[in-house]
Coordinates of C-alpha atoms and ligand atoms in Angstrom, one line a residue:
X1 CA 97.5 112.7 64.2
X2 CA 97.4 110.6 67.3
X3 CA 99.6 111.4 70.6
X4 CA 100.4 107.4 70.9
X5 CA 98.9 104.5 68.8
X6 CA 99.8 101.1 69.9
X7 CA 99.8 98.9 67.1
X8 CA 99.3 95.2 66.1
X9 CA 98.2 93.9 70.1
X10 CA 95.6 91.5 71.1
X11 CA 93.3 93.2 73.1
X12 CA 91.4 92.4 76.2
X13 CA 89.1 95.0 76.8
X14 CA 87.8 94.7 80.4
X15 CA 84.4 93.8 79.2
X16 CA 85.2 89.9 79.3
X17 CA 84.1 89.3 75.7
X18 CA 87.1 87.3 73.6
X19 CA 90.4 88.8 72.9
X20 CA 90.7 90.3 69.4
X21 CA 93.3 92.4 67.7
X22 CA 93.1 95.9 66.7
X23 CA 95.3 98.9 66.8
X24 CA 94.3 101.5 69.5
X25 CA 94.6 105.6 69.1
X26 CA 95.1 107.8 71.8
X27 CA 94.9 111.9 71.6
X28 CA 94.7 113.8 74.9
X29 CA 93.4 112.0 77.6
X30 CA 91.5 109.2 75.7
X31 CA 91.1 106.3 73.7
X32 CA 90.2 108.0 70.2
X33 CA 90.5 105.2 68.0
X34 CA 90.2 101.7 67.8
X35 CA 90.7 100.1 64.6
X36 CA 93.5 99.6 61.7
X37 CA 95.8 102.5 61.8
X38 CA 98.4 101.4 59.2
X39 CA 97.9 104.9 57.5
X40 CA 98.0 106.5 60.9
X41 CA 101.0 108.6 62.7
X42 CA 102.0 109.2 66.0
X43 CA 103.9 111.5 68.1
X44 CA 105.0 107.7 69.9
X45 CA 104.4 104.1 68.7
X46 CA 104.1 101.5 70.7
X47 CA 104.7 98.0 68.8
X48 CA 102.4 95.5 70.7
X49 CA 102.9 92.5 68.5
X50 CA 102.1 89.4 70.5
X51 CA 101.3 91.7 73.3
X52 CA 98.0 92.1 75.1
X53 CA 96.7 95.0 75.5
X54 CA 94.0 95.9 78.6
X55 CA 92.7 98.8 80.6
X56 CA 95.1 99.6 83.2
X57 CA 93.8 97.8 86.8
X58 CA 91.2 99.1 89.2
X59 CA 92.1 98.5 92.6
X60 CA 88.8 98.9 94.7
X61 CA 90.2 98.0 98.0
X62 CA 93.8 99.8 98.5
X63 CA 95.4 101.1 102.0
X64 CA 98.0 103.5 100.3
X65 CA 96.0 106.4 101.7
X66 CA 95.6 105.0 105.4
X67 CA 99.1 103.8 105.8
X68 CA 100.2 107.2 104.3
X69 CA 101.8 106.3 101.7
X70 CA 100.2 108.6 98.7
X71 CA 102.1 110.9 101.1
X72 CA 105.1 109.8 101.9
X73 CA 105.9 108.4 99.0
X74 CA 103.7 109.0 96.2
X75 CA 105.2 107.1 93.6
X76 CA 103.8 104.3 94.7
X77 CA 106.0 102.2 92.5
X78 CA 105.0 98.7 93.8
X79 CA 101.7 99.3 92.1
X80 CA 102.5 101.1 89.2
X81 CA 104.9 98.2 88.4
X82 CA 101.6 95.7 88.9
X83 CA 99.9 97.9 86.1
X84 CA 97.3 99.4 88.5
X85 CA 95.9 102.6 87.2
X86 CA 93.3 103.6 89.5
X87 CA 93.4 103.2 93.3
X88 CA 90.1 103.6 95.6
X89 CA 91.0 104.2 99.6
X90 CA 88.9 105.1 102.3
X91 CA 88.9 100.9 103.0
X92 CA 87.8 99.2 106.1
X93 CA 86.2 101.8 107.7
X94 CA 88.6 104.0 108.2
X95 CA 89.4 107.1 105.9
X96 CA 91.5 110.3 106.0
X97 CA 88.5 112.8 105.2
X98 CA 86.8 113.8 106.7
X99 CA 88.5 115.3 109.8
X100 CA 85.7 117.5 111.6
X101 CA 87.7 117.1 115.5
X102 CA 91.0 115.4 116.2
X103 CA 89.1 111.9 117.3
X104 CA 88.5 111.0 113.9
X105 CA 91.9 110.2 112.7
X106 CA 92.5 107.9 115.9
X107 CA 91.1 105.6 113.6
X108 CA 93.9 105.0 111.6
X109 CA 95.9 104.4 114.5
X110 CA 96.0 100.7 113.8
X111 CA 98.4 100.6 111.1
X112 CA 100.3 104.2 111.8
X113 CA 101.6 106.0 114.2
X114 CA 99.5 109.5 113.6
X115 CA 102.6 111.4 116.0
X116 CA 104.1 111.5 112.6
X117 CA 101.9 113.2 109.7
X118 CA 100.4 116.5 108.9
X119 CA 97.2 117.2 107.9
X120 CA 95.7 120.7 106.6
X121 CA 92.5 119.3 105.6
X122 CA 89.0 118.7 107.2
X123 CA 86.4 117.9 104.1
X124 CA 86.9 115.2 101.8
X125 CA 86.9 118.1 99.1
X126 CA 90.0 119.8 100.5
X127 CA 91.4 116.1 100.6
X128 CA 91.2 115.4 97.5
X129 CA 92.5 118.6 96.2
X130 CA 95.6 117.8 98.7
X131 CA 95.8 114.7 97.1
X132 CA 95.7 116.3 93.5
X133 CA 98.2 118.5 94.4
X134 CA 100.7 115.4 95.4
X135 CA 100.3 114.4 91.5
X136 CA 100.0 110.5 92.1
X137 CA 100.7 108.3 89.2
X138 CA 97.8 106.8 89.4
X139 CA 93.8 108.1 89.8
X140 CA 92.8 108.1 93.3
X141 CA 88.9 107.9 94.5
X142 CA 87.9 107.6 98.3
X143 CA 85.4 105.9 100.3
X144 CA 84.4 107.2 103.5
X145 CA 85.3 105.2 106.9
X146 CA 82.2 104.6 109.1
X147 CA 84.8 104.3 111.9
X148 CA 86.3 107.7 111.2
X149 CA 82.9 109.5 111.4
X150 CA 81.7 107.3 114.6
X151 CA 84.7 108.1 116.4
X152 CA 84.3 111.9 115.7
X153 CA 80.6 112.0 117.2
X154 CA 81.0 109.4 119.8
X155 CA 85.2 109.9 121.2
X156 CA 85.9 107.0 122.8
X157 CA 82.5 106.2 124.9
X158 CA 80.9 103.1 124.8
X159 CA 77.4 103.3 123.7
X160 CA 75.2 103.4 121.4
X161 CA 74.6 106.4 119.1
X162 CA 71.5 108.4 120.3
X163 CA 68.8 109.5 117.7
X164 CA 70.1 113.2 117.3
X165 CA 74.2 111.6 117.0
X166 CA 72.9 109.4 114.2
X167 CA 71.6 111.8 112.5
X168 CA 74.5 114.2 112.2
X169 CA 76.3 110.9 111.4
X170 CA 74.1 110.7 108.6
X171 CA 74.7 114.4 107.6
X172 CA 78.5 114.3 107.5
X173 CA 78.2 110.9 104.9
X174 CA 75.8 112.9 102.8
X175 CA 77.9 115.8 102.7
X176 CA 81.2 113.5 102.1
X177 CA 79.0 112.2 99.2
X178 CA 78.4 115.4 97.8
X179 CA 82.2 116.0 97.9
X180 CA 82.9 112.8 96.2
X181 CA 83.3 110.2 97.9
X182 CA 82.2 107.1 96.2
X183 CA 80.7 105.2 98.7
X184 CA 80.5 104.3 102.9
X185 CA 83.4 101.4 104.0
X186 CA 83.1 99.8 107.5
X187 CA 85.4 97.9 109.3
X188 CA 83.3 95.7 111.6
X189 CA 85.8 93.8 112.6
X190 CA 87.9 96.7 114.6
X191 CA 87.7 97.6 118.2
X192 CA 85.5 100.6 117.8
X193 CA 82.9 99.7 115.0
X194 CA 82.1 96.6 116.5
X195 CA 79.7 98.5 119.2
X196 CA 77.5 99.3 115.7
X197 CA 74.2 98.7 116.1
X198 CA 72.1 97.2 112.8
X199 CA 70.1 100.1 113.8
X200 CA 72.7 102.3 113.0
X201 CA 74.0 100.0 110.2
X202 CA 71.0 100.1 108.2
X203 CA 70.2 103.4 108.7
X204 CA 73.5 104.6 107.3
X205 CA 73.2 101.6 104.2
X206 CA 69.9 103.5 103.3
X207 CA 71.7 106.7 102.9
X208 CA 74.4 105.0 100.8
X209 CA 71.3 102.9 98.4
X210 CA 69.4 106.7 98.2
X211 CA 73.1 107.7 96.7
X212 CA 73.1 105.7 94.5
X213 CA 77.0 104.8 96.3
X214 CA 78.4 101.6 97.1
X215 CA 78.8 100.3 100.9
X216 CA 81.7 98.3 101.6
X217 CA 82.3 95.4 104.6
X218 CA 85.4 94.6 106.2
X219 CA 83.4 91.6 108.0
X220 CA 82.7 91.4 111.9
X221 CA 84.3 88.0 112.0
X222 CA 86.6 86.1 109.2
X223 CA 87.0 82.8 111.2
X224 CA 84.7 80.9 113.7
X225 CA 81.7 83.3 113.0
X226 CA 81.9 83.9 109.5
X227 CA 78.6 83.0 108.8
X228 CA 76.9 85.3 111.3
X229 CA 79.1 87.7 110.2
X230 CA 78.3 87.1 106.3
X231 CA 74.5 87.0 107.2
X232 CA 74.7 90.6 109.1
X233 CA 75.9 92.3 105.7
X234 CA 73.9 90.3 103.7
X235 CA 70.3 91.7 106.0
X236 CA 71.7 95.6 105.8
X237 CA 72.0 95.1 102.0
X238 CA 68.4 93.6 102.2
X239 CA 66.4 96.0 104.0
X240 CA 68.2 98.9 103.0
X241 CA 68.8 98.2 99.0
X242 CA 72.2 99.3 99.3
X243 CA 74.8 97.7 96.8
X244 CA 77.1 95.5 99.3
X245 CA 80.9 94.8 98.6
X246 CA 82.7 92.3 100.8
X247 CA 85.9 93.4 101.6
X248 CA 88.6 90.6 101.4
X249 CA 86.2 87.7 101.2
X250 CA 88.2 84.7 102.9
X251 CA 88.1 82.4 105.8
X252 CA 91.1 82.3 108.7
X253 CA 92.0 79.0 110.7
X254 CA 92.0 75.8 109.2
X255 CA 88.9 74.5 111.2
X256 CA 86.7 77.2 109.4
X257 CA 87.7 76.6 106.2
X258 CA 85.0 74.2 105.3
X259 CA 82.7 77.4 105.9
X260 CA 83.3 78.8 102.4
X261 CA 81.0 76.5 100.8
X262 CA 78.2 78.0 102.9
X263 CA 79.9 81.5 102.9
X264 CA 79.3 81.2 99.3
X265 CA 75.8 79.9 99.0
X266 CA 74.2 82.7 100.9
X267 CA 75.9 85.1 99.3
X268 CA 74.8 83.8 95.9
X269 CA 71.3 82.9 97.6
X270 CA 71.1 86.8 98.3
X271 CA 72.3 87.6 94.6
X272 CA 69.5 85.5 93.4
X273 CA 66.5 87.3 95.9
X274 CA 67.6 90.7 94.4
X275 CA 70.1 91.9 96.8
X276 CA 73.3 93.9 94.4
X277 CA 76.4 92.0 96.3
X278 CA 79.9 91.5 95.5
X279 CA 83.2 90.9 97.1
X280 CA 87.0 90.8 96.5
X281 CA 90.2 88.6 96.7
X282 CA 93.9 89.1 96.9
X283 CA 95.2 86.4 96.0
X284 CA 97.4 85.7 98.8
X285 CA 97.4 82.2 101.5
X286 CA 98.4 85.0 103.8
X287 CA 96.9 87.8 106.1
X288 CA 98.1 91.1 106.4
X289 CA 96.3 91.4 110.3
X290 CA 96.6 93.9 112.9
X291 CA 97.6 91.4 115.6
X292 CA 94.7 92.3 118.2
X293 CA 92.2 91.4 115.3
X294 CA 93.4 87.8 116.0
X295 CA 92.4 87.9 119.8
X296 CA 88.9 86.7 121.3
X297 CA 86.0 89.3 119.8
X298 CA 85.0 90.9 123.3
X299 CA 88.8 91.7 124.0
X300 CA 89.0 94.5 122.0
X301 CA 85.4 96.0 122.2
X302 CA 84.7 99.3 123.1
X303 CA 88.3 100.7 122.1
X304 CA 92.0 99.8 122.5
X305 CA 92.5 101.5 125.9
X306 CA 89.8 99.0 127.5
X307 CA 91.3 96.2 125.1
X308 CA 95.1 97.3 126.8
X309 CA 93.6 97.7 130.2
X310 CA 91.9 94.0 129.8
X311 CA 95.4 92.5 128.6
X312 CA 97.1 94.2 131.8
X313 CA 94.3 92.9 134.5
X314 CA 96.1 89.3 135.3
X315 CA 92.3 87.9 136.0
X316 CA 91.0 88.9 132.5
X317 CA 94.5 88.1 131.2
X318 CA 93.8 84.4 132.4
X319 CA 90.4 83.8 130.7
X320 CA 91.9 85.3 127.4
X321 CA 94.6 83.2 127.2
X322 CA 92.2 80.0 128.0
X323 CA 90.3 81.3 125.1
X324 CA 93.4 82.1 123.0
X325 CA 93.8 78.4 123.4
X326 CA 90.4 76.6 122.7
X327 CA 90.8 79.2 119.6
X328 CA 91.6 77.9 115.8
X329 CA 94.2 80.3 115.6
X330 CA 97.6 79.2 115.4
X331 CA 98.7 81.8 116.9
X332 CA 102.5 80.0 117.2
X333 CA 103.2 81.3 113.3
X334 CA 102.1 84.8 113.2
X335 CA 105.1 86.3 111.8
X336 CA 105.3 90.0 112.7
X337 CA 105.5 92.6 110.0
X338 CA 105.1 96.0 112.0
X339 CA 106.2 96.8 115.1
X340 CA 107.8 100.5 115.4
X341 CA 108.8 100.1 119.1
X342 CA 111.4 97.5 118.5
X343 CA 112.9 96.3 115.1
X344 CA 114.2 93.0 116.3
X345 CA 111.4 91.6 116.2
X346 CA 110.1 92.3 113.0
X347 CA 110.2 89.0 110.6
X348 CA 110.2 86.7 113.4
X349 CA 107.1 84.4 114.4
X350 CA 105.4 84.5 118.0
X351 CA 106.4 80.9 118.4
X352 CA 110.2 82.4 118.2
X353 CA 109.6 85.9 120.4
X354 CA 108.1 83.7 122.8
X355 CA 110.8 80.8 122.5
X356 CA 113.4 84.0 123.1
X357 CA 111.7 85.7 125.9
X358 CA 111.0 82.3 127.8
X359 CA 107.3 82.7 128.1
X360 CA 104.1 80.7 126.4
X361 CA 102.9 81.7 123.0
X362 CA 100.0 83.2 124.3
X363 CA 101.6 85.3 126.7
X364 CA 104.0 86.4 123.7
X365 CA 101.2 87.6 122.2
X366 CA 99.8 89.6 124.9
X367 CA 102.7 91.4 125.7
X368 CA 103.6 92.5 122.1
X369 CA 100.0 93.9 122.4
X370 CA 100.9 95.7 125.7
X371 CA 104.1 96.7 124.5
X372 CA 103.1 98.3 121.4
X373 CA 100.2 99.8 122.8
X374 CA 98.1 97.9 120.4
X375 CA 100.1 98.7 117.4
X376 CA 101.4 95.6 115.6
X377 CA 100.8 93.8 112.3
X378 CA 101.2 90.3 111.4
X379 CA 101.6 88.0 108.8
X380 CA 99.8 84.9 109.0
X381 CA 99.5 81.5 106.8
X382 CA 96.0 81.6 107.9
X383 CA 94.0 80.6 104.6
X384 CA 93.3 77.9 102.3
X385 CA 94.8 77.2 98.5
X386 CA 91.3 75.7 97.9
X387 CA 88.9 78.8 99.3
X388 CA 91.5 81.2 97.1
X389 CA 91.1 79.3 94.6
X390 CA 86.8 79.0 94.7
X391 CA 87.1 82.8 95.3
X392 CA 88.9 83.9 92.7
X393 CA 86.9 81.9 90.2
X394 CA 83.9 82.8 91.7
X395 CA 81.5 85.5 89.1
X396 CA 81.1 87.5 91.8
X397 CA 84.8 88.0 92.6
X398 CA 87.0 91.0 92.1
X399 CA 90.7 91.3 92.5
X400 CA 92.0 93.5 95.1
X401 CA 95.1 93.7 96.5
X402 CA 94.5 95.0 100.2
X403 CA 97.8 96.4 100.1
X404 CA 99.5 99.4 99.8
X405 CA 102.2 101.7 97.3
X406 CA 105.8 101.6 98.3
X407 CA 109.2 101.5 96.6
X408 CA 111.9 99.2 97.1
X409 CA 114.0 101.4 99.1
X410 CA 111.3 101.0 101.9
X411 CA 112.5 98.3 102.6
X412 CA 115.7 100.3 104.9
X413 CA 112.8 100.9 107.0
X414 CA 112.7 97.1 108.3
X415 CA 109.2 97.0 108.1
X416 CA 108.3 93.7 106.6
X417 CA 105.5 94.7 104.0
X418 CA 102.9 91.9 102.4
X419 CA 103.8 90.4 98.9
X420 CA 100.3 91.6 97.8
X421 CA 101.5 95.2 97.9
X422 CA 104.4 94.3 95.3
X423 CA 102.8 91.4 93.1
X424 CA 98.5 91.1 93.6
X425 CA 97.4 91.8 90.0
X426 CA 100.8 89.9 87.8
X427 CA 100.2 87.0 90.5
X428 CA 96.6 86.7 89.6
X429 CA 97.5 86.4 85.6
X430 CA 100.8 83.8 86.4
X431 CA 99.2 82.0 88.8
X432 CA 95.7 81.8 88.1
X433 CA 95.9 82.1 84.6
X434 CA 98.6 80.7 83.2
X435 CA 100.0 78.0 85.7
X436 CA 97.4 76.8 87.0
X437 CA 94.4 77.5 84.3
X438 CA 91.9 78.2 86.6
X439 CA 90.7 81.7 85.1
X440 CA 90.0 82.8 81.3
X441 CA 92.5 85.9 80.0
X442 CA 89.6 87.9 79.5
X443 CA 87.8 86.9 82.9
X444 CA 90.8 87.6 84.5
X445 CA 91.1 90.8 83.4
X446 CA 87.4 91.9 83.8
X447 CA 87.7 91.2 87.2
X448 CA 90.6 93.7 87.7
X449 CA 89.0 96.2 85.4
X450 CA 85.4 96.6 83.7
X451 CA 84.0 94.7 86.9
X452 CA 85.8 96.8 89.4
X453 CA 84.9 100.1 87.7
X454 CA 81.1 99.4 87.5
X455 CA 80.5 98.1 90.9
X456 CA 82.3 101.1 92.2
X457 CA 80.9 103.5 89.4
X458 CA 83.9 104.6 87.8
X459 CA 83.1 106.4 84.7
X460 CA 84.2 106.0 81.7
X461 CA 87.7 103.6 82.9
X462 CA 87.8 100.0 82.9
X463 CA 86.8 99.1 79.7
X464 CA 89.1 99.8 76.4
X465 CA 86.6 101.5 74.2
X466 CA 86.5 104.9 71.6
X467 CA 85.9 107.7 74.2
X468 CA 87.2 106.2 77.5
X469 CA 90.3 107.6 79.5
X470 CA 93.6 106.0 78.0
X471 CA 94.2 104.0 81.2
X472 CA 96.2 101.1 79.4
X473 CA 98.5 98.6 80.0
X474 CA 100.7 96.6 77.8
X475 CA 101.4 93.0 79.1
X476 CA 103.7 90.6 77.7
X477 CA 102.1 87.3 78.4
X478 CA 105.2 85.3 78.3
X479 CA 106.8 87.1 81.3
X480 CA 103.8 88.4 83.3
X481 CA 105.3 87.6 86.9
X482 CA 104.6 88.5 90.3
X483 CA 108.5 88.1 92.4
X484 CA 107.6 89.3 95.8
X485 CA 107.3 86.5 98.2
X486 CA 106.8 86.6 102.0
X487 CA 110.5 86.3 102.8
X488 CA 111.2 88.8 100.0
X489 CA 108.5 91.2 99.4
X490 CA 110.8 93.8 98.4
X491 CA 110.9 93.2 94.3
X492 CA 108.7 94.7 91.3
X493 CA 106.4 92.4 88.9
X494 CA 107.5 92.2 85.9
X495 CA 106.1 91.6 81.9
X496 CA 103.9 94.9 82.7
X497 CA 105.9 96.3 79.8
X498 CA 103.7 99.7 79.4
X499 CA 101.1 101.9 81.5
X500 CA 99.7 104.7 80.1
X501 CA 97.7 106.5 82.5
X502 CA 94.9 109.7 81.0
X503 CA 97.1 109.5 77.8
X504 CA 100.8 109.7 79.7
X505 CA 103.0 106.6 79.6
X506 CA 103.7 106.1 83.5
X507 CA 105.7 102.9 82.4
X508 CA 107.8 102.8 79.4
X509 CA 109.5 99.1 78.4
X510 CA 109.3 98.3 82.1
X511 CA 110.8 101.0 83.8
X512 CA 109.1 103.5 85.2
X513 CA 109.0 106.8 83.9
X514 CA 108.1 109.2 87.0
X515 CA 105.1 110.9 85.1
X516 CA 102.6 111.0 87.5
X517 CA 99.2 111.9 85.8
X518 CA 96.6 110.5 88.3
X519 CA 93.0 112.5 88.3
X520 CA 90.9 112.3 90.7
X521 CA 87.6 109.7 90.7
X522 CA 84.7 111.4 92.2
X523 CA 81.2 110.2 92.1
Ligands
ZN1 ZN1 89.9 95.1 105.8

């Protein structure tokens, strides 16, 4: 007797071999059978006829931890509806454990206002109980932010870590690797991590390769200085043997794009001298940017209250905007998405704010920056069609989203969220797949599963197979859809007709049930 068996379905089982068709048996937590089971009962059937049926998806590089979400509203619907199953945070080197002093959460600061939470936690192990106790509906792992440990051992000076500072660096990770935490994420690009030396880099990558963890790369530099910034990762992973994931591989400003030929070469040139590198895609034309990330790199060095005091200084405030316009950013169509201290301005672009307020574009900019204290996320038409669609082909290539869980109702909050927190995974399958035949079901599918979970370690998920967790997901590949759009991000996929998550169904005929049986992924 089997709790569920789901019967007559094509499956795709993660591993990117060809579809085939078999009935699957679950009991417990797991997939217990996988073969004919016409003589076989069930407490609940699921018919799956013309149906395919895969592990449920692995997102690797999720923000529903940093932008509070698994907390505010931890039925993170948006991605339950997508037929994610498993959700790894700690992204972009910033996490929420662990929390030795009350600098390290300043890292967060970027997308949330931190006036507004609660935290009872310092160790990633008391985390991620908290975060077991929430009962998401989905597993939940975490990385661990290199910014969030700098900032606790360095506050906000400018300088490079002495030898003794490293080294307790280097003592928190391990211990936040004994805890579980599957790996180190840094966010190069942000104001704070970009003072960190290749000393310190490296040193920190060897800890992660000794590990046996993963070390992620939210880049230095995604437009003019891509390369540089791609060949800096690349030398860590090098010397240090550490397994390298590129956070959101893509290029911003049309006059870079040409770069991703090259962007591509060296990364598959490393691949091919040894080094173990990755990287992943949402498959989105747009950004989903803190606005300062746009300005000139030495703006926001060494913190945001420098960055705010450089913006207010009318000398300094004169060469940036001379640089903001020799730049490749078009900064004219930024549409802002975030902005707490004033709702009106929310879904408009900078061209229009600026229009409004009677000043230049790049002026607009600056005093949004000033305004909000630093605090403001965009929306940008930054990227290329072409690069997405070399990317997301690529066989190095995951699928992320880069997003975040919400619900619909968020949407009385007037924040303007990204379509790839509604529609990443769906708009990979209609898009990629079916309308524009650019990806293989099956290698579709291994990149949002199998792949996922053995680049970040994930036992035992990813892959349908006798033994693994039941993490599944029904798909009806006649309406697989992705709705949300940048002018209406606010709407569910739809065609994910059933998630089963450890054995629970989280998604029954395309509604959502409200079982939330999320486990936590330690490594
Ligand atoms: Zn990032």
């Amino acid at each position: 007797m089997f709790d569920i068996i789901i019967r007559g379905g094509t499956i795709i089982d993660g591993s990117g071999k060809p579809m085939f068709k078999s009935d699957i048996g679950i009991k417990d937590d797991e997939i217990s059978k996988m073969e004919d089971l016409s003589n076989e009962q069930a407490e609940y059937e699921i018919d799956a006829q013309g149906k395919y049926v895969t592990p449920g998806f692995i997102d690797t590089n999720n923000h529903s931890d940093t932008k509070w979400r698994i907390f505010s509203d931890p039925n993170l619907k948006s991605l339950v509806y997508q037929g994610i199953t498993t959700i790894i945070g700690g992204n972009c080197g910033s996490s929420l454990a662990p929390l030795d002093n009350s600098e390290m959460i300043k890292s967060i600061r970027k997308w949330l206002d931190i006036t507004k939470i609660n935290i009872n936690w310092v160790s990633i192990k008391d985390f991620l109980e908290e975060v077991k106790k929430v009962n998401l509906p989905v597993n939940f792992g975490t990385l661990i932010g290199h910014s969030t440990v700098r900032r606790g051992i360095v506050g906000d000076s400018l300088k490079d870590l002495e030898d003794i500072e490293l080294e307790e660096m280097k003592k928190i990770i391990a211990k936040a690797f004994k805890e579980g935490a599957v790996g180190l994420s840094t966010g190069l690009v942000y104001s704070h991590a970009k003072l960190a030396s290749q000393r310190e880099l490296q040193e920190l990558a060897k800890l992660v390769s000794r590990k046996k963890r993963i070390f992620t790369a939210h880049i230095r530099d995604e437009s003019s200085n891509i390369l540089e910034s791609i060949d800096e990762v690349i030398k860590i992973a090098q010397k240090t043997g550490a397994r390298l994931q590129i956070s959101h591989l893509k290029i911003m400003g049309e006059k870079n794009w040409s770069f991703m030929d090259d962007v591509l070469n060296k990364i598959e040139n490393a691949k091919e001298k040894g080094v173990d590198i990755g990287f992943d895609v949402y498959p989105y034309t747009a950004t989903g940017s803190v606005l300062y990330t746009f300005l000139p790199d030495w703006v926001s060095r060494g913190g945001r209250k420098l960055m705010i005091g450089r913006l207010k200084d009318s000398r300094i405030r004169k060469k940036i905007i001379k640089e903001m316009k020799k730049d490749n950013i078009d900064y004219g169509n930024i549409i802002v998405s975030v902005y707490s201290f004033d709702n009106t301005v929310i879904r408009r672009t900078i061209k229009d704010v600026a229009k409004s307020q009677e000043k230049g574009i790049e002026d607009a900019v600056i005093d949004l920056l000033i305004a909000s204290n630093g605090q403001i996320t965009t929306i940008t038409k930054v990227l290329s069609e072409e690069n997405l669609n070399k990317v997301i082909k690529h066989p190095l290539s995951i699928i992320s989203s880069n997003g975040a869980g919400y619900g619909i109702s968020h949407k009385s909050s007037g924040d303007l969220v990204h379509p790839r927190d509604f529609g990443s995974f769906p708009k990979v399958l209609y898009d990629f797949v079916k309308r524009k035949n650019l990806l293989e079901w099956e290698d579709a599918i291994n990149k949002m599963t199998g792949k996922p979970a053995k680049r970040f370690n994930i036992k035992k998920r990813g892959i349908i197979q006798k033994g693994y967790f039941a993490d599944v997901v029904v798909i009806d590949p006649e309406t697989i859809k992705d709705n949300a759009t940048i002018d209406k991000p606010y709407q569910y996929s739809t065609g994910i007709d059933y998630v089963i998550v450890n054995g629970k169904i989280v998604v029954e005929n395309g509604e959502y049930t409200e079982t939330r049986n999320g486990e936590i992924i330690s490594n």
